[in-house]
């Protein structure tokens, strides 16, 4: 990645150099064109003046002299011939007749007119009739004039060099920035991926907290989700396997013990054996069902179900209605207490959570009853809600409070599998809730789930 970025920026710098060279060529060419363009303008101007010196079929030597004088000042040597080929006037003659001051000035700028060299001729016209020819050639310039042009060209080159340095420096700076912002998060991702590949799921992935997420942030999010999924899967596999082995051992040992007792003649009544074995098999079946339930709850991390806008009061009333028969059948009351409010949640999951909490409350309460309370819970992060299930039952020992959510943990006389609360906790967390428990021994227990806004 870094090498590719580096190569890409080198390529940009190379392009900048090339464009600089082409640009420089073009500018110098344009400048030369400009110089020769002005030279042409000068020639036309001299031609017009020379033509102006021909009046009424006669050359005005005074005006002609001035025209050739000016042509010399512009760096051009010239002479004029009439139609018969006779030389009317030349720069050499004009030069010889100049006053000494002017002559000196000219000597500092130009090589003197000699009449020798390659002249170009131009036809001269007056009123459409050819009157003669103007012969012209550039004089070699001395001193300051060519120097100025050189200075201009040098300046041009310096300017291009500076612009190249700025562009090249900018490209280099950008390449460093890109490397930091682009390749660093990817390097972190790669490192985390390598850790996971080695079987270490404990390392948290790189964080992408930004609100405005770019592709890399989204990639990081997906990676973190995947890493979390793998971590859960791994811990589920480890825990479940050891828990299941442990849970299976008890009924299987009892079955084996019963069969051995028959073999050894210790138990002679086959009905007792059949009853014992059958009840252990029931335990095994319910254990398998429980494992299915908890696996489903774990899997809901991947399949949350449908997020719906629901009326919480109606949802809870519906769930309570389903449990009413069992609760009231035990001689307990079931109260619900909350306002009508609309929440965004996963009703299916809420259903399973409440059913488990109500079943527990009913199972561990002998007198009094159960109350379901719910309401809004304003939080710093926004508006959340809570649901709690209270009972007037036997309560939980303080030392047990930390264990009740563990898989397969069950209290005395539970008769269950010890999976209900593990499922409640798992599902609540999957849909963004957190379970709390408060309990006073022999007075009652309250389970509260706080749902935080997304
Ligand atoms: N409302 C409650 N009052 C008193 N004790 C409770 C209450 N709810 C749970 N417990 C204690 O926590 C233990 C774990 O509960 P959990 O629901 O996980 O398992 P279970 O009810 O024993 O079995 P399962 O739900 O799998 O049929 C229970 O065995 C019980 O000791
Ligand atoms: Mg239970």
mmCIF file of N, CA, C and O in Angstrom, residues 328-374:
data_model
loop_
_atom_site.group_PDB
_atom_site.id
_atom_site.type_symbol
_atom_site.label_atom_id
_atom_site.label_comp_id
_atom_site.label_asym_id
_atom_site.label_seq_id
_atom_site.Cartn_x
_atom_site.Cartn_y
_atom_site.Cartn_z
ATOM 1 N N UNK A 328 -52.507 -16.285 37.913
ATOM 2 C CA UNK A 328 -53.707 -16.250 38.763
ATOM 3 C C UNK A 328 -54.085 -17.659 39.227
ATOM 4 O O UNK A 328 -54.657 -17.833 40.311
ATOM 5 N N UNK A 329 -53.732 -18.667 38.426
ATOM 6 C CA UNK A 329 -53.988 -20.064 38.804
ATOM 7 C C UNK A 329 -53.242 -20.435 40.081
ATOM 8 O O UNK A 329 -53.638 -21.331 40.823
ATOM 9 N N UNK A 330 -52.135 -19.722 40.346
ATOM 10 C CA UNK A 330 -51.353 -20.017 41.551
ATOM 11 C C UNK A 330 -51.822 -19.149 42.728
ATOM 12 O O UNK A 330 -51.232 -19.153 43.797
ATOM 13 N N UNK A 331 -52.886 -18.371 42.463
ATOM 14 C CA UNK A 331 -53.434 -17.523 43.520
ATOM 15 C C UNK A 331 -52.692 -16.205 43.673
ATOM 16 O O UNK A 331 -52.743 -15.549 44.722
ATOM 17 N N UNK A 332 -51.963 -15.780 42.644
ATOM 18 C CA UNK A 332 -51.208 -14.518 42.732
ATOM 19 C C UNK A 332 -51.894 -13.461 41.868
ATOM 20 O O UNK A 332 -52.641 -13.796 40.948
ATOM 21 N N UNK A 333 -51.617 -12.174 42.175
ATOM 22 C CA UNK A 333 -52.179 -11.124 41.308
ATOM 23 C C UNK A 333 -51.162 -10.728 40.239
ATOM 24 O O UNK A 333 -49.963 -10.947 40.388
ATOM 25 N N UNK A 334 -51.663 -10.137 39.136
ATOM 26 C CA UNK A 334 -50.764 -9.614 38.093
ATOM 27 C C UNK A 334 -51.234 -8.208 37.752
ATOM 28 O O UNK A 334 -52.344 -8.008 37.247
ATOM 29 N N UNK A 335 -50.387 -7.211 38.092
ATOM 30 C CA UNK A 335 -50.766 -5.811 37.830
ATOM 31 C C UNK A 335 -49.859 -5.242 36.745
ATOM 32 O O UNK A 335 -48.681 -5.605 36.660
ATOM 33 N N UNK A 336 -50.438 -4.342 35.961
ATOM 34 C CA UNK A 336 -49.558 -3.608 35.042
ATOM 35 C C UNK A 336 -49.745 -2.117 35.299
ATOM 36 O O UNK A 336 -50.835 -1.654 35.606
ATOM 37 N N UNK A 337 -48.653 -1.373 35.182
ATOM 38 C CA UNK A 337 -48.688 0.031 35.589
ATOM 39 C C UNK A 337 -47.757 0.866 34.702
ATOM 40 O O UNK A 337 -46.547 0.854 34.874
ATOM 41 N N UNK A 338 -48.360 1.548 33.726
ATOM 42 C CA UNK A 338 -47.519 2.393 32.862
ATOM 43 C C UNK A 338 -48.372 3.176 31.876
ATOM 44 O O UNK A 338 -49.549 2.858 31.678
ATOM 45 N N UNK A 339 -47.755 4.178 31.280
ATOM 46 C CA UNK A 339 -48.494 5.029 30.351
ATOM 47 C C UNK A 339 -48.390 4.477 28.919
ATOM 48 O O UNK A 339 -47.509 3.697 28.621
ATOM 49 N N UNK A 340 -49.319 4.955 28.079
ATOM 50 C CA UNK A 340 -49.231 4.576 26.664
ATOM 51 C C UNK A 340 -48.074 5.355 26.059
ATOM 52 O O UNK A 340 -47.991 6.568 26.211
ATOM 53 N N UNK A 341 -47.158 4.661 25.450
ATOM 54 C CA UNK A 341 -46.032 5.357 24.809
ATOM 55 C C UNK A 341 -45.534 4.557 23.607
ATOM 56 O O UNK A 341 -45.631 3.336 23.572
ATOM 57 N N UNK A 342 -45.051 5.326 22.660
ATOM 58 C CA UNK A 342 -44.617 4.663 21.442
ATOM 59 C C UNK A 342 -43.092 4.532 21.459
ATOM 60 O O UNK A 342 -42.381 5.500 21.745
ATOM 61 N N UNK A 343 -42.591 3.320 21.206
ATOM 62 C CA UNK A 343 -41.133 3.111 21.203
ATOM 63 C C UNK A 343 -40.721 2.325 19.963
ATOM 64 O O UNK A 343 -41.524 1.607 19.378
ATOM 65 N N UNK A 344 -39.437 2.497 19.604
ATOM 66 C CA UNK A 344 -38.891 1.704 18.499
ATOM 67 C C UNK A 344 -38.138 0.544 19.097
ATOM 68 O O UNK A 344 -37.141 0.740 19.789
ATOM 69 N N UNK A 345 -38.628 -0.662 18.866
ATOM 70 C CA UNK A 345 -37.951 -1.800 19.474
ATOM 71 C C UNK A 345 -38.226 -3.076 18.676
ATOM 72 O O UNK A 345 -38.830 -3.045 17.608
ATOM 73 N N UNK A 346 -37.753 -4.201 19.235
ATOM 74 C CA UNK A 346 -37.953 -5.503 18.591
ATOM 75 C C UNK A 346 -38.983 -6.265 19.432
ATOM 76 O O UNK A 346 -38.607 -6.910 20.418
ATOM 77 N N UNK A 347 -40.278 -6.202 19.079
ATOM 78 C CA UNK A 347 -41.323 -6.768 19.933
ATOM 79 C C UNK A 347 -41.153 -8.261 20.230
ATOM 80 O O UNK A 347 -41.410 -8.700 21.351
ATOM 81 N N UNK A 348 -40.666 -9.010 19.251
ATOM 82 C CA UNK A 348 -40.471 -10.457 19.456
ATOM 83 C C UNK A 348 -39.539 -10.739 20.629
ATOM 84 O O UNK A 348 -39.784 -11.610 21.453
ATOM 85 N N UNK A 349 -38.451 -9.953 20.676
ATOM 86 C CA UNK A 349 -37.451 -10.163 21.725
ATOM 87 C C UNK A 349 -38.024 -9.741 23.085
ATOM 88 O O UNK A 349 -37.808 -10.411 24.092
ATOM 89 N N UNK A 350 -38.759 -8.610 23.082
ATOM 90 C CA UNK A 350 -39.366 -8.152 24.339
ATOM 91 C C UNK A 350 -40.303 -9.242 24.868
ATOM 92 O O UNK A 350 -40.370 -9.498 26.077
ATOM 93 N N UNK A 351 -41.000 -9.894 23.957
ATOM 94 C CA UNK A 351 -41.934 -10.953 24.335
ATOM 95 C C UNK A 351 -41.198 -12.083 25.076
ATOM 96 O O UNK A 351 -41.602 -12.483 26.173
ATOM 97 N N UNK A 352 -40.094 -12.563 24.489
ATOM 98 C CA UNK A 352 -39.351 -13.676 25.114
ATOM 99 C C UNK A 352 -38.778 -13.246 26.470
ATOM 100 O O UNK A 352 -38.849 -13.979 27.456
ATOM 101 N N UNK A 353 -38.245 -12.009 26.515
ATOM 102 C CA UNK A 353 -37.650 -11.504 27.770
ATOM 103 C C UNK A 353 -38.699 -11.480 28.882
ATOM 104 O O UNK A 353 -38.498 -12.022 29.987
ATOM 105 N N UNK A 354 -39.851 -10.871 28.602
ATOM 106 C CA UNK A 354 -40.878 -10.724 29.643
ATOM 107 C C UNK A 354 -41.458 -12.074 30.063
ATOM 108 O O UNK A 354 -41.745 -12.298 31.231
ATOM 109 N N UNK A 355 -41.593 -12.957 29.090
ATOM 110 C CA UNK A 355 -42.150 -14.279 29.409
ATOM 111 C C UNK A 355 -41.239 -15.005 30.402
ATOM 112 O O UNK A 355 -41.714 -15.597 31.377
ATOM 113 N N UNK A 356 -39.937 -14.910 30.171
ATOM 114 C CA UNK A 356 -38.982 -15.554 31.080
ATOM 115 C C UNK A 356 -39.020 -14.924 32.462
ATOM 116 O O UNK A 356 -39.014 -15.630 33.478
ATOM 117 N N UNK A 357 -39.069 -13.581 32.515
ATOM 118 C CA UNK A 357 -39.078 -12.894 33.818
ATOM 119 C C UNK A 357 -40.369 -13.208 34.576
ATOM 120 O O UNK A 357 -40.341 -13.432 35.801
ATOM 121 N N UNK A 358 -41.503 -13.241 33.850
ATOM 122 C CA UNK A 358 -42.794 -13.516 34.503
ATOM 123 C C UNK A 358 -42.849 -14.971 34.988
ATOM 124 O O UNK A 358 -43.366 -15.244 36.082
ATOM 125 N N UNK A 359 -42.290 -15.889 34.191
ATOM 126 C CA UNK A 359 -42.274 -17.302 34.606
ATOM 127 C C UNK A 359 -41.476 -17.457 35.900
ATOM 128 O O UNK A 359 -41.907 -18.136 36.835
ATOM 129 N N UNK A 360 -40.289 -16.802 35.948
ATOM 130 C CA UNK A 360 -39.480 -16.852 37.169
ATOM 131 C C UNK A 360 -40.245 -16.266 38.352
ATOM 132 O O UNK A 360 -40.317 -16.870 39.429
ATOM 133 N N UNK A 361 -40.805 -15.066 38.140
ATOM 134 C CA UNK A 361 -41.504 -14.380 39.228
ATOM 135 C C UNK A 361 -42.617 -15.269 39.769
ATOM 136 O O UNK A 361 -42.807 -15.397 40.987
ATOM 137 N N UNK A 362 -43.330 -15.914 38.875
ATOM 138 C CA UNK A 362 -44.432 -16.777 39.283
ATOM 139 C C UNK A 362 -43.900 -17.998 40.044
ATOM 140 O O UNK A 362 -44.416 -18.367 41.094
ATOM 141 N N UNK A 363 -42.799 -18.563 39.505
ATOM 142 C CA UNK A 363 -42.238 -19.784 40.091
ATOM 143 C C UNK A 363 -41.697 -19.550 41.509
ATOM 144 O O UNK A 363 -41.837 -20.380 42.391
ATOM 145 N N UNK A 364 -41.088 -18.339 41.712
ATOM 146 C CA UNK A 364 -40.426 -18.106 43.006
ATOM 147 C C UNK A 364 -41.244 -17.223 43.955
ATOM 148 O O UNK A 364 -40.728 -16.638 44.880
ATOM 149 N N UNK A 365 -42.573 -17.107 43.682
ATOM 150 C CA UNK A 365 -43.445 -16.325 44.562
ATOM 151 C C UNK A 365 -44.602 -17.216 45.026
ATOM 152 O O UNK A 365 -45.237 -17.876 44.203
ATOM 153 N N UNK A 366 -44.820 -17.230 46.365
ATOM 154 C CA UNK A 366 -45.908 -18.071 46.878
ATOM 155 C C UNK A 366 -47.106 -17.261 47.303
ATOM 156 O O UNK A 366 -48.226 -17.757 47.324
ATOM 157 N N UNK A 367 -46.875 -15.988 47.696
ATOM 158 C CA UNK A 367 -48.007 -15.145 48.117
ATOM 159 C C UNK A 367 -47.802 -13.745 47.547
ATOM 160 O O UNK A 367 -46.680 -13.341 47.269
ATOM 161 N N UNK A 368 -48.932 -13.043 47.402
ATOM 162 C CA UNK A 368 -48.818 -11.682 46.837
ATOM 163 C C UNK A 368 -48.956 -11.736 45.336
ATOM 164 O O UNK A 368 -49.872 -12.381 44.819
ATOM 165 N N UNK A 369 -48.041 -11.125 44.652
ATOM 166 C CA UNK A 369 -48.197 -11.162 43.195
ATOM 167 C C UNK A 369 -47.079 -10.452 42.452
ATOM 168 O O UNK A 369 -46.002 -10.193 42.984
ATOM 169 N N UNK A 370 -47.403 -10.100 41.219
ATOM 170 C CA UNK A 370 -46.384 -9.575 40.295
ATOM 171 C C UNK A 370 -46.881 -8.266 39.678
ATOM 172 O O UNK A 370 -48.063 -8.149 39.344
ATOM 173 N N UNK A 371 -45.965 -7.288 39.538
ATOM 174 C CA UNK A 371 -46.331 -6.023 38.899
ATOM 175 C C UNK A 371 -45.350 -5.721 37.769
ATOM 176 O O UNK A 371 -44.137 -5.836 37.958
ATOM 177 N N UNK A 372 -45.917 -5.334 36.623
ATOM 178 C CA UNK A 372 -45.039 -4.918 35.519
ATOM 179 C C UNK A 372 -45.139 -3.391 35.429
ATOM 180 O O UNK A 372 -46.237 -2.837 35.339
ATOM 181 N N UNK A 373 -43.991 -2.718 35.485
ATOM 182 C CA UNK A 373 -43.961 -1.255 35.409
ATOM 183 C C UNK A 373 -43.095 -0.851 34.212
ATOM 184 O O UNK A 373 -42.114 -1.523 33.906
ATOM 185 N N UNK A 374 -43.480 0.217 33.547
ATOM 186 C CA UNK A 374 -42.619 0.723 32.464
ATOM 187 C C UNK A 374 -42.726 2.243 32.374
ATOM 188 O O UNK A 374 -43.619 2.833 32.989
#
